[in-house]
Short mmCIF file of C-alpha atoms in Angstrom, two decimals:
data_model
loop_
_atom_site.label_atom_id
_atom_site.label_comp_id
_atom_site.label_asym_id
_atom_site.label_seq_id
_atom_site.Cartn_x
_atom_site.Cartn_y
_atom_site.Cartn_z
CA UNK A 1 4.93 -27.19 -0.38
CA UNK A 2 4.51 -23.87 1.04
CA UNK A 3 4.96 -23.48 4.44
CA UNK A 4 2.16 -22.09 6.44
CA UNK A 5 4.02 -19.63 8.53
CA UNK A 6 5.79 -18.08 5.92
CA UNK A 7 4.37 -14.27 4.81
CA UNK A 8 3.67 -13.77 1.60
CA UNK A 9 2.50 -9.84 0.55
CA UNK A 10 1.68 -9.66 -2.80
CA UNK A 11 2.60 -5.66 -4.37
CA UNK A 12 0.01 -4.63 -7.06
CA UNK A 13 1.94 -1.73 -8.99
CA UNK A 14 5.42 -1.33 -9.32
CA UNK A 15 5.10 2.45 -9.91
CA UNK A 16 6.58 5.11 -7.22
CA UNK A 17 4.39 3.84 -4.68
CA UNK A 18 5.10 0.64 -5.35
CA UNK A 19 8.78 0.60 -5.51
CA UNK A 20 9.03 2.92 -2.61
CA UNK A 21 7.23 0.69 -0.44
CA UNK A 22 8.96 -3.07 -1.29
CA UNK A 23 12.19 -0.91 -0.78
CA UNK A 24 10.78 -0.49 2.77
CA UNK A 25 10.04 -3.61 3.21
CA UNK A 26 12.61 -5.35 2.22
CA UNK A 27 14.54 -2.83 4.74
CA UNK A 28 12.37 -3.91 7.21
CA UNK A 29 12.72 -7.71 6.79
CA UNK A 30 8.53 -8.15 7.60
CA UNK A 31 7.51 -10.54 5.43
CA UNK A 32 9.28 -13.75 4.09
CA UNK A 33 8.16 -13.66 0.05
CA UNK A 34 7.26 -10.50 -1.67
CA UNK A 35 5.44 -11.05 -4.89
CA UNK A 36 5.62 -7.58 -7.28
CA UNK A 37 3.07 -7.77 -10.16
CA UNK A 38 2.24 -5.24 -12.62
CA UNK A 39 0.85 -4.67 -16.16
CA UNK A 40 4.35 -3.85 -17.00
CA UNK A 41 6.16 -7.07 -16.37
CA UNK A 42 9.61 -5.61 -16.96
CA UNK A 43 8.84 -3.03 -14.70
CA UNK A 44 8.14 -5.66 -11.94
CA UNK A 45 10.66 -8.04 -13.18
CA UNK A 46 13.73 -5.11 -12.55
CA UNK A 47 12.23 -4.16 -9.86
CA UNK A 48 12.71 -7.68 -8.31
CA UNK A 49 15.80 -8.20 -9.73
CA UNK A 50 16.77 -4.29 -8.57
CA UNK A 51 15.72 -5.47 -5.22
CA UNK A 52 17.17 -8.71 -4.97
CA UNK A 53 20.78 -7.41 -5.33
CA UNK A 54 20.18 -5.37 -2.02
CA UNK A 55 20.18 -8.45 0.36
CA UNK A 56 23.62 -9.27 0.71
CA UNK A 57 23.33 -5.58 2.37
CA UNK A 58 20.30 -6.00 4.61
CA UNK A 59 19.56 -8.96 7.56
CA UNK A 60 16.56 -9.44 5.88
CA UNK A 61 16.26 -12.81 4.04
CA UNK A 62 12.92 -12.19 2.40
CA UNK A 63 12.87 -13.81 -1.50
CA UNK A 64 11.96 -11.25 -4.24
CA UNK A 65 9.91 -12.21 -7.49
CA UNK A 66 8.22 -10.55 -10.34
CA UNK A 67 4.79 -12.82 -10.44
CA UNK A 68 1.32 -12.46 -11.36
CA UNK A 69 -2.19 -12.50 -9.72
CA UNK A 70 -2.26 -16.91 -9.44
CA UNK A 71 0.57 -15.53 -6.81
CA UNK A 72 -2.06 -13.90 -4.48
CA UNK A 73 -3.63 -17.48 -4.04
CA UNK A 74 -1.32 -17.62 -0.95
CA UNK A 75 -0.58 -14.25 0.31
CA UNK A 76 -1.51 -13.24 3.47
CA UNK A 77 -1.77 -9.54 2.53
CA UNK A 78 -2.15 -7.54 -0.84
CA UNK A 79 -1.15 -4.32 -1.33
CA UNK A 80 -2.49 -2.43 -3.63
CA UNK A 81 -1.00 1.09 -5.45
CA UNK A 82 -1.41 0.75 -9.18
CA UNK A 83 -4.07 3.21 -10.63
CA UNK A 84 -4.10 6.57 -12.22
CA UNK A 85 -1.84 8.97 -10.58
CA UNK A 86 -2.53 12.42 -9.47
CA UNK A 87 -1.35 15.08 -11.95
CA UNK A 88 -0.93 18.86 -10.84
CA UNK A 89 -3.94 20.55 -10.56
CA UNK A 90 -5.94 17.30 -9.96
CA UNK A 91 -7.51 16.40 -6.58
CA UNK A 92 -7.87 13.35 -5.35
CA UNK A 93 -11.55 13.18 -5.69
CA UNK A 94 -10.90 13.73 -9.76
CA UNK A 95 -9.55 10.10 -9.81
CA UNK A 96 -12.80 8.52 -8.56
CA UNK A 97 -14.16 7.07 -12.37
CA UNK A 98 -11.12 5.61 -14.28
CA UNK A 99 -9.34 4.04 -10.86
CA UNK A 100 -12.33 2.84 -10.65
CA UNK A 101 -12.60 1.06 -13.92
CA UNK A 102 -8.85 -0.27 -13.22
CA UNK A 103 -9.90 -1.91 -9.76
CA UNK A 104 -13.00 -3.70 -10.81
CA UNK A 105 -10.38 -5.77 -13.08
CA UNK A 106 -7.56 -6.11 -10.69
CA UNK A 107 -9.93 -7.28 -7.56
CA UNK A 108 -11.98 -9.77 -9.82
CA UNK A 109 -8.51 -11.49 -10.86
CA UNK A 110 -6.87 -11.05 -7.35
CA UNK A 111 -10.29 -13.08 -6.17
CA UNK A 112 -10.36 -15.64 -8.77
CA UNK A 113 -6.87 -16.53 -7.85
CA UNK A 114 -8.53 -17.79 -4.54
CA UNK A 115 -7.13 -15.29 -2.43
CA UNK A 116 -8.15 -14.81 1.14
CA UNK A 117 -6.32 -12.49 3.10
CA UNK A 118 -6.22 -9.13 4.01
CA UNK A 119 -6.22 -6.15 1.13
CA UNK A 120 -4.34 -2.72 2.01
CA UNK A 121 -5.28 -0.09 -0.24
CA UNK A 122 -3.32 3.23 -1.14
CA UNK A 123 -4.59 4.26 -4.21
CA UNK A 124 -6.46 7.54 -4.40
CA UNK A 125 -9.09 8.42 -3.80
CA UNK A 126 -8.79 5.75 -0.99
CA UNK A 127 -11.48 6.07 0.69
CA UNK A 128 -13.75 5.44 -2.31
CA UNK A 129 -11.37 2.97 -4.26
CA UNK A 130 -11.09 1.28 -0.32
CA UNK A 131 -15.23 1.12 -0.48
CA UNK A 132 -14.76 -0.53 -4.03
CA UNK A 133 -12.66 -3.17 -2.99
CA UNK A 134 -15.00 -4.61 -0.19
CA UNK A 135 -17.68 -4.54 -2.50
CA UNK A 136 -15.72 -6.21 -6.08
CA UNK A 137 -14.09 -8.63 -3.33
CA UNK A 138 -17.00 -9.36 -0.68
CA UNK A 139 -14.54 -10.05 1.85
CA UNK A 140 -15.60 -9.02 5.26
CA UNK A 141 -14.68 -5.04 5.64
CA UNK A 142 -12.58 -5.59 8.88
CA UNK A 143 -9.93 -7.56 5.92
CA UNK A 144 -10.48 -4.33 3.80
CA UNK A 145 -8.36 -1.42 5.02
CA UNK A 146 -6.88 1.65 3.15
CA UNK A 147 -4.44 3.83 3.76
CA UNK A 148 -6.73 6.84 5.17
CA UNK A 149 -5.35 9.48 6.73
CA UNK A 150 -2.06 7.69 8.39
CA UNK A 151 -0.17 9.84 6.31
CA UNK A 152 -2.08 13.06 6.92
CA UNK A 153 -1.49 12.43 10.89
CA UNK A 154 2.01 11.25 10.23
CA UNK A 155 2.59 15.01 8.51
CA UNK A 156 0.54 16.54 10.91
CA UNK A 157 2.97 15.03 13.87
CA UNK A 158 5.84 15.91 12.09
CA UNK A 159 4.96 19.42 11.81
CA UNK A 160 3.76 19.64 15.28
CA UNK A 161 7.03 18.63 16.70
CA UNK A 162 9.25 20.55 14.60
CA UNK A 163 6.66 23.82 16.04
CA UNK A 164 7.23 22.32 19.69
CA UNK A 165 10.65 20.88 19.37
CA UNK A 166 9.89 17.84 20.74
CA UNK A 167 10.00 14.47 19.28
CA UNK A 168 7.30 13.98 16.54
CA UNK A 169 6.63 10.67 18.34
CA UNK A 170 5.67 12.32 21.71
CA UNK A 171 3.22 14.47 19.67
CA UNK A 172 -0.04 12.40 20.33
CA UNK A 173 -3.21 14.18 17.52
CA UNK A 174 -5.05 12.72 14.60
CA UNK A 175 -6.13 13.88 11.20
CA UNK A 176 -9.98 12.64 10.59
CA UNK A 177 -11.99 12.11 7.82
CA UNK A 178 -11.67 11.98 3.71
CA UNK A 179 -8.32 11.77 2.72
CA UNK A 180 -8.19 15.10 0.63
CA UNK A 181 -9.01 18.73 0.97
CA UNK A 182 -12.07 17.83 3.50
CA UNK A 183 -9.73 15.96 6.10
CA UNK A 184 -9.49 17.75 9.72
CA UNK A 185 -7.33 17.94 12.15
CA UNK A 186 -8.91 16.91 16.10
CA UNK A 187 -7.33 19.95 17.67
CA UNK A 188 -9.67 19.10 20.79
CA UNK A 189 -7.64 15.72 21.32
CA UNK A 190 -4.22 16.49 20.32
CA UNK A 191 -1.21 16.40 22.89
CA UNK A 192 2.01 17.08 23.34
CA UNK A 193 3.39 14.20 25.60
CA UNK A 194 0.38 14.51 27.82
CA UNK A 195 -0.02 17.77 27.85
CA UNK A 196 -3.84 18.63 25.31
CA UNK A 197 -2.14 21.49 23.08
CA UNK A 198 -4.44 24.40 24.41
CA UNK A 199 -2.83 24.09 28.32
CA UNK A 200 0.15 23.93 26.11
CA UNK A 201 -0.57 27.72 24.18
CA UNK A 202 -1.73 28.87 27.71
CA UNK A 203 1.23 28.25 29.13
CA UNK A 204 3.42 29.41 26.45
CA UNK A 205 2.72 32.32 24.71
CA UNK A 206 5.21 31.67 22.03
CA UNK A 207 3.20 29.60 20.61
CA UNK A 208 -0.41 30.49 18.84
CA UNK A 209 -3.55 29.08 17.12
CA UNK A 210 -2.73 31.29 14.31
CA UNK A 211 0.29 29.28 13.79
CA UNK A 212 -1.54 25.83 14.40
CA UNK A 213 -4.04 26.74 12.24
CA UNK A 214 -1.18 27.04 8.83
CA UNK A 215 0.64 23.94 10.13
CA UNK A 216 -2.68 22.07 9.54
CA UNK A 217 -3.47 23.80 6.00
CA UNK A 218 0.52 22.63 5.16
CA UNK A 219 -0.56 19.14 6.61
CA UNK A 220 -3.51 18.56 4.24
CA UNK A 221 -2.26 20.39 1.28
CA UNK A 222 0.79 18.78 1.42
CA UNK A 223 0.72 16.28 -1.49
CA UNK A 224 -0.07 19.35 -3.57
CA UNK A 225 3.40 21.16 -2.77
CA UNK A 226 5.27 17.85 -3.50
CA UNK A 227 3.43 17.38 -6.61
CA UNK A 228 4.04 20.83 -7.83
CA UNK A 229 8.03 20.26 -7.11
CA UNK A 230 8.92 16.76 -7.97
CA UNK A 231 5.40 15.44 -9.67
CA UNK A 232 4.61 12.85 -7.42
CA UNK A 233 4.65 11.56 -3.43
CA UNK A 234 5.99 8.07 -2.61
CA UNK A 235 8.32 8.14 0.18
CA UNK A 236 6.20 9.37 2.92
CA UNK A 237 3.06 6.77 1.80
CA UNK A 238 5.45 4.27 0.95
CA UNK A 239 6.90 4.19 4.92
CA UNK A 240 3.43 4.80 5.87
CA UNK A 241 2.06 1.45 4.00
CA UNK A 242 5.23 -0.39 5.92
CA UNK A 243 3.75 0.67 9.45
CA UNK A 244 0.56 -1.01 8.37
CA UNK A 245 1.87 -4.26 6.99
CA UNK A 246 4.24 -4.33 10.17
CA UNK A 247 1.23 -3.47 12.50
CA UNK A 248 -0.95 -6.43 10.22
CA UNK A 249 1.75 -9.08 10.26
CA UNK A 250 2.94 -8.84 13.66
CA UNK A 251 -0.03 -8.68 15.74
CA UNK A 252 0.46 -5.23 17.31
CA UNK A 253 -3.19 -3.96 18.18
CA UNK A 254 -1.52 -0.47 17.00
CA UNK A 255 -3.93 2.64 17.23
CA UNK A 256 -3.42 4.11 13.34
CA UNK A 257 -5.59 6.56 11.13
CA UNK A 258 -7.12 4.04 8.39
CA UNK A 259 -9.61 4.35 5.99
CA UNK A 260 -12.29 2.14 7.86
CA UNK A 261 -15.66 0.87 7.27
CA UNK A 262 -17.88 2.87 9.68
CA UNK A 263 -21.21 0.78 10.55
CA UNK A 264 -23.22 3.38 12.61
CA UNK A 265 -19.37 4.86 14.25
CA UNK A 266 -19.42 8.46 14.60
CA UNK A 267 -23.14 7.90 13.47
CA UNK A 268 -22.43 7.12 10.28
CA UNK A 269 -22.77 3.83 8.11
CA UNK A 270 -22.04 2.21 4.57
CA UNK A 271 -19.10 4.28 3.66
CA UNK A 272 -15.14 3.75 4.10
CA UNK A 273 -13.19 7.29 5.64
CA UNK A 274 -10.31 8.16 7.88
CA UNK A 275 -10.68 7.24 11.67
CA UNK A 276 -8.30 5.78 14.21
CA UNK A 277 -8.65 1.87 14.50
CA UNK A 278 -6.66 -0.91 16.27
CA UNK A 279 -5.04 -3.26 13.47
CA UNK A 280 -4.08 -6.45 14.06
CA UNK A 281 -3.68 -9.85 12.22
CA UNK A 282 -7.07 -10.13 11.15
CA UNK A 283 -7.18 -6.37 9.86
CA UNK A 284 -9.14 -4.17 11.45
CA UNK A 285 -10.19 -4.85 15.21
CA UNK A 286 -12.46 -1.93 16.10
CA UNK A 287 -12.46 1.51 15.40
CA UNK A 288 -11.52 3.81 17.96
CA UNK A 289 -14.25 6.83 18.56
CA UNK A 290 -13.03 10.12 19.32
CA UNK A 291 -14.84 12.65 21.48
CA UNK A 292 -15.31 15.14 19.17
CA UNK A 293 -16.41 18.75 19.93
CA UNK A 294 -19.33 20.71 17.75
CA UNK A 295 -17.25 22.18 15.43
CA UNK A 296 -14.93 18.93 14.73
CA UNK A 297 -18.51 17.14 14.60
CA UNK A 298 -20.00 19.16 11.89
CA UNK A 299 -16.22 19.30 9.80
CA UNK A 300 -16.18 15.39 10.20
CA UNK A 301 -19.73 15.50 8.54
CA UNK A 302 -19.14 17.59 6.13
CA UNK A 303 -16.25 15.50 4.67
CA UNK A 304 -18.25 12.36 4.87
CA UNK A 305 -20.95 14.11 2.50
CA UNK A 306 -17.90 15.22 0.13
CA UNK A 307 -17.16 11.63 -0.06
CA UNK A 308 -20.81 10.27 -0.64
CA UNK A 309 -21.39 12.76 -2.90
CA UNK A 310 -18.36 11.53 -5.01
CA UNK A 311 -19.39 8.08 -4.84
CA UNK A 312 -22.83 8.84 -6.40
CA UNK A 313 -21.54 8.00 -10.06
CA UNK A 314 -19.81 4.51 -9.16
CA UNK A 315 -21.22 1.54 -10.67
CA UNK A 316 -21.38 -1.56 -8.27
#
């Protein structure tokens, strides 16, 4: 018999994504079973094998399996990345109809399997296919989380301390909104240490909104410029989908840039975008409003209306 403190995350999609993020994992030693499953079963089934040869290397102890969706019965968390990649010249947004059609079949079989945890979505576009989920799944939406914009900020962070020289990790700002080419950066709450970044340009004049202005552009088209080099992203989300299950599993209350049902937040409702939330073991504790000025007000709107107007043609 299974014990009931034992994690079990159960991977849907092996892919780039996938792989990238149960190498993390199993790096990270959070969870005590990892279940990969995939329409390809040799795929999966090398992957866990793959896998399973790294733990004489690691301290982590966590067993390894190529499975199907009866394994989600007991999992505590899915993950899902399988789907339709993005292809050069595509935008996110161009995915919306066929990932579509793929989740309605994966979340009906994950459900009949009698699972009841917490989903963690990275598919694009995630904000819609995030939506999707709560709705195939009826689970309530604080369980249903996607990936957002944590990788958008992560970039963002990255870019802004490599500008600054100073430890991405002191570099305190968030990327908002659709995860795509309407995203936006919160310029008005973004700090370095404590320090908000326009005292920062004032006191400094090294430094320019110019410049800040291209390190966002390189923040939110930077999927494009991997794409167009190596065809795909995985690393970056792959780490980035770690953070959550770490945040999930252990109980942090961590402050991260999800895609998030908003339910009259930022006066909007019935739609799932990027915003800053506290996650926790039961998903999603609240979402964290930012005091945003005019023009970050009307930007944040706009994307929202990008992403309803996208999610016209879904069938529910």
């Amino acid at each position: 018999m299974r014990h009931k403190d034992i994690n079990r995350v159960a991977l849907i999609g092996t892919g780039a994504v996938g792989a990238s993020y149960a190498f993390g994992m199993l790096n990270a030693g959070l969870a005590e079973e990892l279940v990969m499953i995939d329409l390809n079963k040799d795929k999966a089934e090398g992957d866990a094998m793959d896998l399973s040869h790294c733990l004489p290397f690691v301290s982590s102890r966590t067993k390894i399996w190529a499975g199907d969706y009866n394994d989600c019965k007991d999992a505590n968390l899915v993950v899902i990345t399988a789907g339709a990649a993005q292809k050069p010249g595509e935008t996110r947004l161009d995915l919306v109809s066929k990932n579509c059609m793929i989740f309605k079949g994966i979340i009906s079989a994950i459900m009949e399997a009698g699972f009841d945890g917490i989903f963690l979505i990275a598919t694009n576009p995630v904000d819609i296919l995030t939506y999707v989920t709560w709705k195939f799944s009826g689970l309530p939406k604080e369980r249903v989380i996607g990936s957002g914009t944590s990788l958008d900020t992560a970039r963002f962070r990255y870019l802004l301390g490599d500008y600054f020289n100073v430890d991405a990790r002191n570099i305190h700002g968030y990327i908002i909104g659709e995860h795509g080419d309407s995203e936006l950066p919160v310029w008005s709450q973004t700090t370095v240490g404590t320090q908000p970044i326009q005292r920062v340009l004032k006191k400094n004049k090294q430094y320019s909104m110019r410049e800040l202005d291209e390190i966002f552009l390189n923040t939110r088209d930077a999927a494009y410029h991997i794409i167009k080099r190596k065809g795909a992203t995985y690393y970056g989300i792959g780490m980035g989908l770690v953070r959550l299950t770490k945040a999930i599993l252990k109980n942090e209350n961590s402050i991260i840039t999800v895609s998030a049902y908003l339910d009259g937040q930022y006066g909007e409702n019935d739609l799932y975008i990027g915003v800053p939330a506290v996650i926790n073991r039961g998903g999603i504790r609240e979402i964290v409003e930012l005091d945003l000025n005019d023009l970050e007000t009307r930007q944040f709107k706009n994307s929202v209306e990008i992403l309803r107007k996208s999610m016209e043609s879904i069938q529910l």
